[in-house]
Amino acid sequence: MSTPSPVNPAVPAASEATSSSALTELSPEALREWVGEHEDLVVIDVRSAAEFESLHIKGSYNVPLPLLSEHTDELAARLGSRVVLACQSGVRAEQARQKLAASGIGAAHVLTGGVPGYAAVGGDVVRGGSRWDLERQVRMAAGSLVLVGLAGGRFVSPRIRALAGVIGTGLTFSAATNTCAMGKALAAMPWNRATTEPTRESAILQLPVPATDGAAAA
């Protein structure tokens, strides 16, 4: 009599994780369809105001991630059931989704490929002046500091090589915690400041308030 093969408990868990990820992600093509079909759609762009000025989805609202983090409950109270979060690649949008989920908004979607991905599939976008996005600046700053550490350690003092180690440690911590201290620091630099920075009043309190069931019935 043959012995039945043991069930691998990791398989269901992996399937559930994949399913959960699929439920919170939205492709650029799907968003294009939603824009034309759903009047209750709200697209929140969580990038910096400067990035938003350079390129953003037409009709989207700019609520930078730090501002969203500070006023998550107020923002959640103004969002309906069809919310899409967008950034440059999806990383900051996922952070925003997690914060909104903790405030009761569990149906928010993260735009895969970010705003550039939406533009690439022919989505309606608004373009401004050309400017490096924040994530590209982080890669340039980190890479430059590593090169300075290695070159300084070779030609000036071996102690300078520690700089490369510090940057490597910082990047590892950033990936493990899904945060980016360097990105926050760069976002505060003058060249990353827009003409008008969003505030609680200009970004959050001007969002449309979703109609309640009673109001809709009336």
Tab-separated table of C-alpha atoms in Angstrom:
chain	number	residue	atom	x	y	z
A	1	MET	CA	0.000	0.000	0.000
A	2	SER	CA	1.494	3.318	-1.049
A	3	THR	CA	1.950	6.129	1.399
A	4	PRO	CA	0.217	9.371	0.371
A	5	SER	CA	2.551	12.240	-0.412
A	6	PRO	CA	2.811	14.784	2.401
A	7	VAL	CA	1.124	18.111	1.787
A	8	ASN	CA	3.538	21.006	1.570
A	9	PRO	CA	2.131	23.737	3.855
A	10	ALA	CA	4.141	26.376	2.039
A	11	VAL	CA	2.200	25.971	-1.198
A	12	PRO	CA	-1.141	27.392	0.024
A	13	ALA	CA	0.652	30.218	1.757
A	14	ALA	CA	2.472	31.134	-1.440
A	15	SER	CA	-0.767	30.978	-3.416
A	16	GLU	CA	-2.524	33.232	-0.901
A	17	ALA	CA	0.338	35.728	-1.018
A	18	THR	CA	0.201	35.816	-4.813
A	19	SER	CA	-3.582	36.242	-4.751
A	20	SER	CA	-3.359	39.042	-2.189
A	21	SER	CA	-0.744	40.832	-4.303
A	22	ALA	CA	-2.888	40.494	-7.411
A	23	LEU	CA	-5.883	42.012	-5.618
A	24	THR	CA	-3.988	45.176	-4.677
A	25	GLU	CA	-2.214	45.762	-8.012
A	26	LEU	CA	-3.699	47.415	-11.078
A	27	SER	CA	-2.116	47.424	-14.518
A	28	PRO	CA	-1.786	50.644	-16.547
A	29	GLU	CA	-4.084	49.160	-19.182
A	30	ALA	CA	-6.774	48.458	-16.590
A	31	LEU	CA	-6.492	51.997	-15.219
A	32	ARG	CA	-7.051	53.397	-18.724
A	33	GLU	CA	-10.331	51.513	-18.860
A	34	TRP	CA	-11.339	52.644	-15.371
A	35	VAL	CA	-10.726	56.299	-16.229
A	36	GLY	CA	-13.378	56.185	-18.906
A	37	GLU	CA	-15.849	53.954	-17.090
A	38	HIS	CA	-15.955	54.945	-13.406
A	39	GLU	CA	-16.852	58.439	-12.212
A	40	ASP	CA	-16.033	57.519	-8.602
A	41	LEU	CA	-12.386	56.783	-9.451
A	42	VAL	CA	-9.796	58.729	-7.418
A	43	VAL	CA	-6.117	58.536	-8.383
A	44	ILE	CA	-3.691	59.659	-5.667
A	45	ASP	CA	-0.120	60.435	-6.750
A	46	VAL	CA	2.164	60.055	-3.717
A	47	ARG	CA	5.346	61.374	-5.339
A	48	SER	CA	6.884	64.724	-4.525
A	49	ALA	CA	5.283	67.879	-5.900
A	50	ALA	CA	8.269	68.402	-8.194
A	51	GLU	CA	7.884	64.926	-9.706
A	52	PHE	CA	4.164	65.550	-10.069
A	53	GLU	CA	4.845	68.787	-11.965
A	54	SER	CA	7.135	66.954	-14.379
A	55	LEU	CA	4.639	64.223	-15.269
A	56	HIS	CA	1.327	63.132	-13.808
A	57	ILE	CA	-1.872	61.335	-14.730
A	58	LYS	CA	-4.545	63.768	-15.865
A	59	GLY	CA	-7.105	64.263	-13.119
A	60	SER	CA	-4.951	62.740	-10.381
A	61	TYR	CA	-4.406	64.358	-6.979
A	62	ASN	CA	-0.943	64.980	-5.563
A	63	VAL	CA	-0.633	63.916	-1.918
A	64	PRO	CA	3.099	63.282	-1.292
A	65	LEU	CA	3.838	60.261	0.879
A	66	PRO	CA	5.095	62.294	3.899
A	67	LEU	CA	1.879	64.360	3.849
A	68	LEU	CA	-0.235	61.232	3.474
A	69	SER	CA	1.586	59.618	6.383
A	70	GLU	CA	0.916	62.625	8.605
A	71	HIS	CA	-2.798	62.891	7.761
A	72	THR	CA	-3.720	59.315	6.854
A	73	ASP	CA	-7.024	59.250	8.747
A	74	GLU	CA	-8.225	62.525	7.221
A	75	LEU	CA	-7.342	61.326	3.737
A	76	ALA	CA	-9.002	57.950	4.302
A	77	ALA	CA	-12.239	59.704	5.295
A	78	ARG	CA	-12.351	61.372	1.870
A	79	LEU	CA	-11.748	58.281	-0.241
A	80	GLY	CA	-14.414	56.025	-1.691
A	81	SER	CA	-14.203	52.402	-2.768
A	82	ARG	CA	-12.286	52.938	-6.034
A	83	VAL	CA	-8.857	54.330	-5.166
A	84	VAL	CA	-5.636	53.963	-7.158
A	85	LEU	CA	-2.260	54.941	-5.702
A	86	ALA	CA	0.529	55.913	-8.094
A	87	CYS	CA	4.197	56.844	-7.813
A	88	GLN	CA	7.286	56.352	-9.978
A	89	SER	CA	7.603	52.562	-9.772
A	90	GLY	CA	5.094	51.333	-7.174
A	91	VAL	CA	7.279	51.309	-4.045
A	92	ARG	CA	5.960	54.504	-2.448
A	93	ALA	CA	2.429	53.691	-3.595
A	94	GLU	CA	2.602	50.358	-1.757
A	95	GLN	CA	3.767	52.138	1.399
A	96	ALA	CA	0.783	54.463	1.065
A	97	ARG	CA	-1.573	51.504	0.548
A	98	GLN	CA	-0.376	49.894	3.760
A	99	LYS	CA	-0.930	53.120	5.708
A	100	LEU	CA	-4.434	53.565	4.268
A	101	ALA	CA	-5.241	49.919	4.992
A	102	ALA	CA	-4.464	50.575	8.658
A	103	SER	CA	-7.028	53.414	8.531
A	104	GLY	CA	-9.768	51.251	7.071
A	105	ILE	CA	-9.218	51.698	3.320
A	106	GLY	CA	-8.550	48.102	2.333
A	107	ALA	CA	-9.515	48.274	-1.342
A	108	ALA	CA	-6.889	50.720	-2.620
A	109	HIS	CA	-4.943	49.580	-5.694
A	110	VAL	CA	-1.283	50.184	-6.515
A	111	LEU	CA	-0.546	51.150	-10.115
A	112	THR	CA	2.084	48.757	-11.459
A	113	GLY	CA	4.830	50.484	-13.421
A	114	GLY	CA	3.895	53.816	-11.872
A	115	VAL	CA	3.072	56.978	-13.784
A	116	PRO	CA	5.710	56.307	-16.487
A	117	GLY	CA	4.117	52.913	-17.128
A	118	TYR	CA	0.721	54.543	-17.558
A	119	ALA	CA	2.179	57.068	-20.000
A	120	ALA	CA	3.891	54.252	-21.929
A	121	VAL	CA	0.566	52.545	-22.710
A	122	GLY	CA	-0.949	55.753	-24.032
A	123	GLY	CA	-2.660	56.941	-20.858
A	124	ASP	CA	-3.690	60.577	-20.662
A	125	VAL	CA	-0.911	62.417	-18.807
A	126	VAL	CA	0.177	66.008	-18.222
A	127	ARG	CA	3.832	66.790	-18.890
A	128	GLY	CA	5.827	69.649	-17.420
A	129	GLY	CA	9.513	70.520	-17.284
A	130	SER	CA	12.033	67.678	-17.479
A	131	ARG	CA	13.444	66.653	-14.096
A	132	TRP	CA	15.092	63.535	-12.669
A	133	ASP	CA	12.681	61.502	-10.600
A	134	LEU	CA	13.549	60.942	-6.938
A	135	GLU	CA	14.362	57.240	-7.280
A	136	ARG	CA	16.895	57.990	-10.031
A	137	GLN	CA	18.496	60.634	-7.824
A	138	VAL	CA	18.804	58.081	-5.006
A	139	ARG	CA	20.613	55.638	-7.309
A	140	MET	CA	22.977	58.374	-8.505
A	141	ALA	CA	23.725	59.617	-4.961
A	142	ALA	CA	24.304	56.122	-3.563
A	143	GLY	CA	26.490	55.062	-6.477
A	144	SER	CA	28.537	58.252	-6.311
A	145	LEU	CA	29.162	57.883	-2.579
A	146	VAL	CA	30.298	54.286	-3.038
A	147	LEU	CA	32.743	55.375	-5.769
A	148	VAL	CA	34.040	58.182	-3.551
A	149	GLY	CA	34.568	55.698	-0.720
A	150	LEU	CA	36.448	53.219	-2.896
A	151	ALA	CA	38.588	55.861	-4.655
A	152	GLY	CA	39.292	57.713	-1.397
A	153	GLY	CA	40.282	54.465	0.280
A	154	ARG	CA	42.691	53.705	-2.550
A	155	PHE	CA	44.335	57.111	-2.964
A	156	VAL	CA	43.736	59.021	0.289
A	157	SER	CA	43.142	56.847	3.349
A	158	PRO	CA	41.877	53.279	3.820
A	159	ARG	CA	39.444	54.614	6.404
A	160	ILE	CA	37.405	56.325	3.679
A	161	ARG	CA	36.405	52.884	2.390
A	162	ALA	CA	34.041	52.694	5.333
A	163	LEU	CA	31.803	55.089	3.413
A	164	ALA	CA	31.050	52.375	0.876
A	165	GLY	CA	30.146	50.013	3.701
A	166	VAL	CA	27.834	52.569	5.277
A	167	ILE	CA	26.010	53.096	1.984
A	168	GLY	CA	25.722	49.348	1.430
A	169	THR	CA	24.297	48.880	4.920
A	170	GLY	CA	21.859	51.717	4.359
A	171	LEU	CA	20.617	50.239	1.077
A	172	THR	CA	20.178	46.818	2.688
A	173	PHE	CA	18.196	48.348	5.555
A	174	SER	CA	16.138	50.338	3.045
A	175	ALA	CA	15.195	47.186	1.146
A	176	ALA	CA	14.424	45.215	4.317
A	177	THR	CA	12.165	47.913	5.790
A	178	ASN	CA	10.799	49.269	2.487
A	179	THR	CA	11.846	52.790	3.488
A	180	CYS	CA	14.403	55.222	2.110
A	181	ALA	CA	16.075	57.791	4.342
A	182	MET	CA	18.201	59.046	1.447
A	183	GLY	CA	15.093	59.609	-0.638
A	184	LYS	CA	13.510	61.665	2.148
A	185	ALA	CA	16.671	63.736	2.454
A	186	LEU	CA	16.886	64.355	-1.293
A	187	ALA	CA	13.193	65.271	-1.446
A	188	ALA	CA	13.939	68.210	0.858
A	189	MET	CA	16.647	69.616	-1.442
A	190	PRO	CA	15.901	72.934	-3.229
A	191	TRP	CA	15.934	71.382	-6.710
A	192	ASN	CA	13.226	68.951	-5.634
A	193	ARG	CA	10.900	71.641	-4.362
A	194	ALA	CA	7.957	72.683	-6.507
A	195	THR	CA	6.722	76.241	-6.919
A	196	THR	CA	3.834	75.434	-4.605
A	197	GLU	CA	4.151	72.554	-2.153
A	198	PRO	CA	0.955	70.626	-1.284
A	199	THR	CA	-0.420	71.169	2.222
A	200	ARG	CA	-3.163	69.545	4.265
A	201	GLU	CA	-5.553	72.242	3.068
A	202	SER	CA	-4.581	72.277	-0.598
A	203	ALA	CA	-4.125	68.543	-1.104
A	204	ILE	CA	-6.348	66.653	1.314
A	205	LEU	CA	-9.225	68.921	2.285
A	206	GLN	CA	-9.961	69.725	-1.382
A	207	LEU	CA	-10.513	66.086	-2.292
A	208	PRO	CA	-14.122	65.256	-3.174
A	209	VAL	CA	-16.021	63.655	-0.302
A	210	PRO	CA	-17.613	60.349	-1.399
A	211	ALA	CA	-21.386	60.296	-1.374
A	212	THR	CA	-23.006	58.161	1.304
A	213	ASP	CA	-25.608	55.552	0.461
A	214	GLY	CA	-28.323	57.813	1.844
A	215	ALA	CA	-27.191	60.760	-0.262
A	216	ALA	CA	-26.984	58.593	-3.356
A	217	ALA	CA	-30.515	57.324	-2.784
A	218	ALA	CA	-31.836	60.868	-2.334
